[in-house]
PDB file of C-alpha atoms in Angstrom:
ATOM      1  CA  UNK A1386      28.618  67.913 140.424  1.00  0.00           C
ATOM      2  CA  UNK A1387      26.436  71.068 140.026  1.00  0.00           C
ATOM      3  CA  UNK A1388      29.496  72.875 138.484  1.00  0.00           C
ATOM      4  CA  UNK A1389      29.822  70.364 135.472  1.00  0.00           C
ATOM      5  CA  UNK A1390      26.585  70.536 134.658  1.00  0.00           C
ATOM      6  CA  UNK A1391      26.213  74.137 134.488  1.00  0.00           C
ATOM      7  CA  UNK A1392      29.812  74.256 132.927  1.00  0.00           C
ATOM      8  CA  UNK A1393      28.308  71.040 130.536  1.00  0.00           C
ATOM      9  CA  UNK A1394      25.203  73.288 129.720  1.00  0.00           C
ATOM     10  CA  UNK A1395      27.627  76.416 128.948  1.00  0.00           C
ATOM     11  CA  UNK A1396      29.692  74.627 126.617  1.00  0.00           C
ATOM     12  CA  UNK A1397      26.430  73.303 124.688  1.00  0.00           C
ATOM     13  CA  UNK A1398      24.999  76.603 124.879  1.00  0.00           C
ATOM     14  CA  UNK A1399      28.542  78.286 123.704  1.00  0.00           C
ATOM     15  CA  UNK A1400      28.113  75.678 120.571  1.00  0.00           C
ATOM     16  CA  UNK A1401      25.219  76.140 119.631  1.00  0.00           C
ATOM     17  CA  UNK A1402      25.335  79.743 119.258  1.00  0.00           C
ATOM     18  CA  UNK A1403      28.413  79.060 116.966  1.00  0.00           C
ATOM     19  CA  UNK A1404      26.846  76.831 115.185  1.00  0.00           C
ATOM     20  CA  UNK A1405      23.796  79.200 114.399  1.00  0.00           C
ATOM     21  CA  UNK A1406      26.515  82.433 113.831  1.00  0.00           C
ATOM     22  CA  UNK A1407      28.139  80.168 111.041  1.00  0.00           C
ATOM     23  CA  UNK A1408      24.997  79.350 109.460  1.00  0.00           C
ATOM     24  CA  UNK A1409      23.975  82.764 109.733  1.00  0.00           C
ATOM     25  CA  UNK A1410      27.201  84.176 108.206  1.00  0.00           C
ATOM     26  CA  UNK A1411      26.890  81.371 105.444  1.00  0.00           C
ATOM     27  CA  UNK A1412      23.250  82.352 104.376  1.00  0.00           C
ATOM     28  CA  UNK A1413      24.468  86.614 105.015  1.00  0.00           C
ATOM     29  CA  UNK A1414      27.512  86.315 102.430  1.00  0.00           C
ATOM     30  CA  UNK A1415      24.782  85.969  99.782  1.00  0.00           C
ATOM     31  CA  UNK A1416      22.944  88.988 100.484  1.00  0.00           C
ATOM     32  CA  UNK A1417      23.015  92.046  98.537  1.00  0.00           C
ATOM     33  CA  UNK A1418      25.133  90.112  96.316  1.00  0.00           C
ATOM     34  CA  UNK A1419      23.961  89.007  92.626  1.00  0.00           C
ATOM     35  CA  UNK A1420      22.518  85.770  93.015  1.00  0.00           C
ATOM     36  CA  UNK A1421      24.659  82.937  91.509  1.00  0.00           C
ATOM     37  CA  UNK A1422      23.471  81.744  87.932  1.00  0.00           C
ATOM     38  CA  UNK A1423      23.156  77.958  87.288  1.00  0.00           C
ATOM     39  CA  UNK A1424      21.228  75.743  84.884  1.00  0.00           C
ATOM     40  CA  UNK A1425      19.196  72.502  85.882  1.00  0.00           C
ATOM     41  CA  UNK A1426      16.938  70.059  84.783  1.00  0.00           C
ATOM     42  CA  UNK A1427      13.095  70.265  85.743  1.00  0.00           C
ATOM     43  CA  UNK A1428      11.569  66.869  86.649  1.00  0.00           C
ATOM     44  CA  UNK A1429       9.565  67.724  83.565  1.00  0.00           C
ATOM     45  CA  UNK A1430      12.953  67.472  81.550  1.00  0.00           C
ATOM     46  CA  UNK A1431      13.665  71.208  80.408  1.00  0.00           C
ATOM     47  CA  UNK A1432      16.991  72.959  80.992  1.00  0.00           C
ATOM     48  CA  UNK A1433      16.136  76.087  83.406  1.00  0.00           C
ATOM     49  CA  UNK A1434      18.664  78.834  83.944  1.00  0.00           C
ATOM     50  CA  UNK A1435      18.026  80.902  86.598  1.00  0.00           C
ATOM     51  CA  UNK A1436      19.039  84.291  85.006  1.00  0.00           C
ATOM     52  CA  UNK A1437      15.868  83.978  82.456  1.00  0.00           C
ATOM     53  CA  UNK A1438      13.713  85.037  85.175  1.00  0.00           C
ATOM     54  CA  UNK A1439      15.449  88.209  85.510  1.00  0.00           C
ATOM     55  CA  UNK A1440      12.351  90.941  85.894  1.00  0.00           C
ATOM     56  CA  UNK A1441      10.796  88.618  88.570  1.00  0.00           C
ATOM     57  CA  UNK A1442      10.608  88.205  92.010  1.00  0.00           C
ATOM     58  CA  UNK A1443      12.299  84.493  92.443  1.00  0.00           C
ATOM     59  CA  UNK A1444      11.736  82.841  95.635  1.00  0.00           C
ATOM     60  CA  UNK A1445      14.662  79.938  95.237  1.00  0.00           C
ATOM     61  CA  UNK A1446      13.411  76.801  98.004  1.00  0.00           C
ATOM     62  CA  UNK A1447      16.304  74.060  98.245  1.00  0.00           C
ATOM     63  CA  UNK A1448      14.819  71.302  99.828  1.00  0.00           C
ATOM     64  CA  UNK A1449      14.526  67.271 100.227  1.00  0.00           C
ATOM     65  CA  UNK A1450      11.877  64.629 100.485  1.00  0.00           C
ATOM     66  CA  UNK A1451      13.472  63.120 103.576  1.00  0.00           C
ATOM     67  CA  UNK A1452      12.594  66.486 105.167  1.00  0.00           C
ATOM     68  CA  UNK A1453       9.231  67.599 106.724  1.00  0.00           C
ATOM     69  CA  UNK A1454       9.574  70.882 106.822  1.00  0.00           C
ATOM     70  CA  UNK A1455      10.733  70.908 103.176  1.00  0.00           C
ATOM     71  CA  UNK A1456       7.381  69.763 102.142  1.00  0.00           C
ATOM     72  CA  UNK A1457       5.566  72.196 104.694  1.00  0.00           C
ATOM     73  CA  UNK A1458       7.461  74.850 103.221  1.00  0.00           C
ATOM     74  CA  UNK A1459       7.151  73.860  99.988  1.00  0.00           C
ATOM     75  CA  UNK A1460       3.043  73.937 100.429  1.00  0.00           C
ATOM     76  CA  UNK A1461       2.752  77.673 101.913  1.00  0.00           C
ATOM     77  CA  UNK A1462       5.412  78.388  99.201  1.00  0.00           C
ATOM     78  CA  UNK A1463       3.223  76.902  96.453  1.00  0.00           C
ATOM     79  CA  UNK A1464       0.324  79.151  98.072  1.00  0.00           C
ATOM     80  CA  UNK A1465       2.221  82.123  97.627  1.00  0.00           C
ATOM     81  CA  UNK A1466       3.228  81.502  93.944  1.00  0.00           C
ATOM     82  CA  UNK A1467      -0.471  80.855  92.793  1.00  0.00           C
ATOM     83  CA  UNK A1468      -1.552  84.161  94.372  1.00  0.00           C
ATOM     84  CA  UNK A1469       1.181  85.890  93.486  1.00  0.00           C
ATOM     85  CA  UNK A1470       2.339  84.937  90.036  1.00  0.00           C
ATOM     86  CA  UNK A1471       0.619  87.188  87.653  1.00  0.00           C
ATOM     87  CA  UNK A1472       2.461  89.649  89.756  1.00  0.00           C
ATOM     88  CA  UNK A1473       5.352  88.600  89.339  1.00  0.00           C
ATOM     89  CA  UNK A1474       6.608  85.864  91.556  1.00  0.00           C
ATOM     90  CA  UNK A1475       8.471  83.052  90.871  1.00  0.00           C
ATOM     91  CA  UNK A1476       9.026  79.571  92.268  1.00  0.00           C
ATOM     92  CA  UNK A1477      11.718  77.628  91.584  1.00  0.00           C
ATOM     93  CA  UNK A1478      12.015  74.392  94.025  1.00  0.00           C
ATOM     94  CA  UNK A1479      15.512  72.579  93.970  1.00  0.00           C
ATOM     95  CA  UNK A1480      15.174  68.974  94.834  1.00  0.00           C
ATOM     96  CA  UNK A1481      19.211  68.214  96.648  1.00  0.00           C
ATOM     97  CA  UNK A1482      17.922  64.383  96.954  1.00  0.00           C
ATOM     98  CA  UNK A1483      20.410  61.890  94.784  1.00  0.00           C
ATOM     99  CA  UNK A1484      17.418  60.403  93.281  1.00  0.00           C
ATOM    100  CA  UNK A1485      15.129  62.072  91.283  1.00  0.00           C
ATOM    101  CA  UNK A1486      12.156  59.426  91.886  1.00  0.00           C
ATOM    102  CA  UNK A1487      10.779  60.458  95.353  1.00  0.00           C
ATOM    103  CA  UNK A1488      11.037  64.268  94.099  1.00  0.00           C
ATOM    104  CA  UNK A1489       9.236  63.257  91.000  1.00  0.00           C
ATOM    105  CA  UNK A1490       6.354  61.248  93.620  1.00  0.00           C
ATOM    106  CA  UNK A1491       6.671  64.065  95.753  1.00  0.00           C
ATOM    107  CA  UNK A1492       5.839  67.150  93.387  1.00  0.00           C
ATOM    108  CA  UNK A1493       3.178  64.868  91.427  1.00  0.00           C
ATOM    109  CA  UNK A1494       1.730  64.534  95.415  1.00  0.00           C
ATOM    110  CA  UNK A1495       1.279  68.057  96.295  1.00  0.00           C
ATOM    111  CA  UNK A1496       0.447  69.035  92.693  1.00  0.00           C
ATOM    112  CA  UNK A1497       2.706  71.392  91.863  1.00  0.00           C
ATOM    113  CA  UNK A1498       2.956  74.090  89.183  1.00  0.00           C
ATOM    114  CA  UNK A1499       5.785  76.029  89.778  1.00  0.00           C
ATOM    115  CA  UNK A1500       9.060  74.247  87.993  1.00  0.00           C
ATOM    116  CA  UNK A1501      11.033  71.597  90.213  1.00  0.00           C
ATOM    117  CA  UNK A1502      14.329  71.285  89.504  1.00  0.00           C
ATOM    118  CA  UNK A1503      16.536  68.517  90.919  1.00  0.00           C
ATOM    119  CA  UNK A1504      20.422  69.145  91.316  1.00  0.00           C
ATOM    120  CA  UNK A1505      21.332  65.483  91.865  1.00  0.00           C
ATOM    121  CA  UNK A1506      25.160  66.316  92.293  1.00  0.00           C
ATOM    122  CA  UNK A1507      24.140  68.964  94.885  1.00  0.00           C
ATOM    123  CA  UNK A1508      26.277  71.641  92.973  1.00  0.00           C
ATOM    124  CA  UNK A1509      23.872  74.251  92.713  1.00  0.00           C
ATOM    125  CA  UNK A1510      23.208  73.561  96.555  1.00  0.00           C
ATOM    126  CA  UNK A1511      26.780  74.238  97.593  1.00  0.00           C
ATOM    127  CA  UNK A1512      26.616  76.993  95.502  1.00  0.00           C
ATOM    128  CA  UNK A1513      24.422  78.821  97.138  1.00  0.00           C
ATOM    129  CA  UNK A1514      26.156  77.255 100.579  1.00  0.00           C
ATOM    130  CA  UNK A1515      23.387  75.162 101.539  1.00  0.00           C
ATOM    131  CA  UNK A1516      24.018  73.809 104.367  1.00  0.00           C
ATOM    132  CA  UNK A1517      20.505  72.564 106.146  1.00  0.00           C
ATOM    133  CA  UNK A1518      17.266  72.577 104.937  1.00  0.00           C
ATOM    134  CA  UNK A1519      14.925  73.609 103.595  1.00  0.00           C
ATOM    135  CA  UNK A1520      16.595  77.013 102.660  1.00  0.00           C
ATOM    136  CA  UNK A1521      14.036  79.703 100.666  1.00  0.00           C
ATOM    137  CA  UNK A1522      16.362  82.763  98.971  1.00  0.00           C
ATOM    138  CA  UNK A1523      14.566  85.436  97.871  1.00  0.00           C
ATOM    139  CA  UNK A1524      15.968  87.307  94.670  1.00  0.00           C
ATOM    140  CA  UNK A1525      14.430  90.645  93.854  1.00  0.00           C
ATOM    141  CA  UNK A1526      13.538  91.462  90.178  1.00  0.00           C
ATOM    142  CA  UNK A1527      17.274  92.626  89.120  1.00  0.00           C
ATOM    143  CA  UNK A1528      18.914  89.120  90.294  1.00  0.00           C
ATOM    144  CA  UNK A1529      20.106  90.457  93.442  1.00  0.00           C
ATOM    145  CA  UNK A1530      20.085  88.380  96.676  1.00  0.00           C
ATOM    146  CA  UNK A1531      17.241  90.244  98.945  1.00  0.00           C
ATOM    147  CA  UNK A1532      17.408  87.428 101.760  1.00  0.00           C
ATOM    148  CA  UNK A1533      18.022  83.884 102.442  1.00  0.00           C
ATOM    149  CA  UNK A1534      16.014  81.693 104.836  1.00  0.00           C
ATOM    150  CA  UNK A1535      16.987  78.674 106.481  1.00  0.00           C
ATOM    151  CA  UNK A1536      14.814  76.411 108.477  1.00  0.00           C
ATOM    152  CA  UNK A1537      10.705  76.362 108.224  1.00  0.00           C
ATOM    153  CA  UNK A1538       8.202  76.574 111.066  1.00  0.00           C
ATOM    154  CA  UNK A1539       4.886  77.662 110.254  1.00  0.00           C
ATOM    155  CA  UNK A1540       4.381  81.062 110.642  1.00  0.00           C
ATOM    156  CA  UNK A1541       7.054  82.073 108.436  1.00  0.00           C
ATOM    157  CA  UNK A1542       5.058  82.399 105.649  1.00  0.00           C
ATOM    158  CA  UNK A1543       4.083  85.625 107.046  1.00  0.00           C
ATOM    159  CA  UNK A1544       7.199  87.012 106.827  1.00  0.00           C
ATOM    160  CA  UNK A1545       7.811  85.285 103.438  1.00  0.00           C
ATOM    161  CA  UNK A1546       4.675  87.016 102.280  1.00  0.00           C
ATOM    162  CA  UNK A1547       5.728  90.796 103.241  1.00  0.00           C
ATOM    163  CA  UNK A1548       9.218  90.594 102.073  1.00  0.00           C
ATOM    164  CA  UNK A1549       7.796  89.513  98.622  1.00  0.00           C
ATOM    165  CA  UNK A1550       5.336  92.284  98.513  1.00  0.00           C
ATOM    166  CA  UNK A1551       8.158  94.548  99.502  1.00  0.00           C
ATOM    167  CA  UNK A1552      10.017  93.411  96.203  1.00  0.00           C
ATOM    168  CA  UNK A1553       6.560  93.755  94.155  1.00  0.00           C
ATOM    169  CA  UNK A1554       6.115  97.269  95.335  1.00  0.00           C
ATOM    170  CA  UNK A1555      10.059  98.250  94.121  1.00  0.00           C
TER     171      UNK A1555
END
């Protein structure tokens, strides 16, 4: 009995560090590459292409309202871009939900100012192989994938917050 379990709790423990080597090779693939282009709607109803904010430091958050730490991460994010704009930081949050209603409540509730952008068909999201949430990829002035994020816990603002002023010193 003693050997299934530990064989049991192996096997889980064998799977789970596949599963975290695959996500990890998903989000590495991107970086150091040129970050993907693509052009979506803002809940305010503009076209934005990501390649017009060439020249900035873009911090690119895919997230969802039916996740909670999408909307933590979205907050600290938020932080960041209002103290770090006029330097030259960028937001861009990209709502994957199908609906664009609870993003629209959502933004209007945490009062955002950075643009939201919703990618109903989840395109943009496999794109960038998005494959759990939220994900934050950070793009460094000359469009170039610097480093992709997945998961939030708090705390990783921190290292959100030096890897930006990194790209601001560059």
């Amino acid at each position: 009995m003693t050997r299934i379990k530990a064989a049991t709790r192996s096997t889980a423990a064998i799977a789970a560090l596949l599963a975290i080597a695959g996500a990890v090779a998903a989000a590495t693939k991107l970086t150091g590459s040129e970050a993907p282009d693509f052009v979506l709607k803002s809940l305010s109803g503009e076209n934005v292409r990501l390649s017009e904010y060439r020249g900035e430091v873009v911090m690119l958050s895919f997230w969802a309202t039916w996740c909670g730490d999408c909307r933590a991460q979205l907050e600290e994010l938020g932080a960041m871009h209002a103290r770090y704009q006029e330097a030259g930081v960028e937001l861009l949050a990209v709502s994957l939900d199908q609906n664009r209603k609870p993003a629209d409540e959502l933004a209007a509730g945490l009062g955002v100012t950075y643009p939201v952008l919703h990618d109903e068909g989840g395109e943009v999201g496999r794109l960038y192989d998005v494959n759990k949430m939220p994900v934050m990829v950070l793009i460094d002035r000359g469009g170039i994938v610097r480093g992709v994020f997945e998961g939030f816990r708090r705390g990783n603002e921190q290292q959100y917050l030096e890897r930006v002023q990194a790209l601001l010193r560059e």
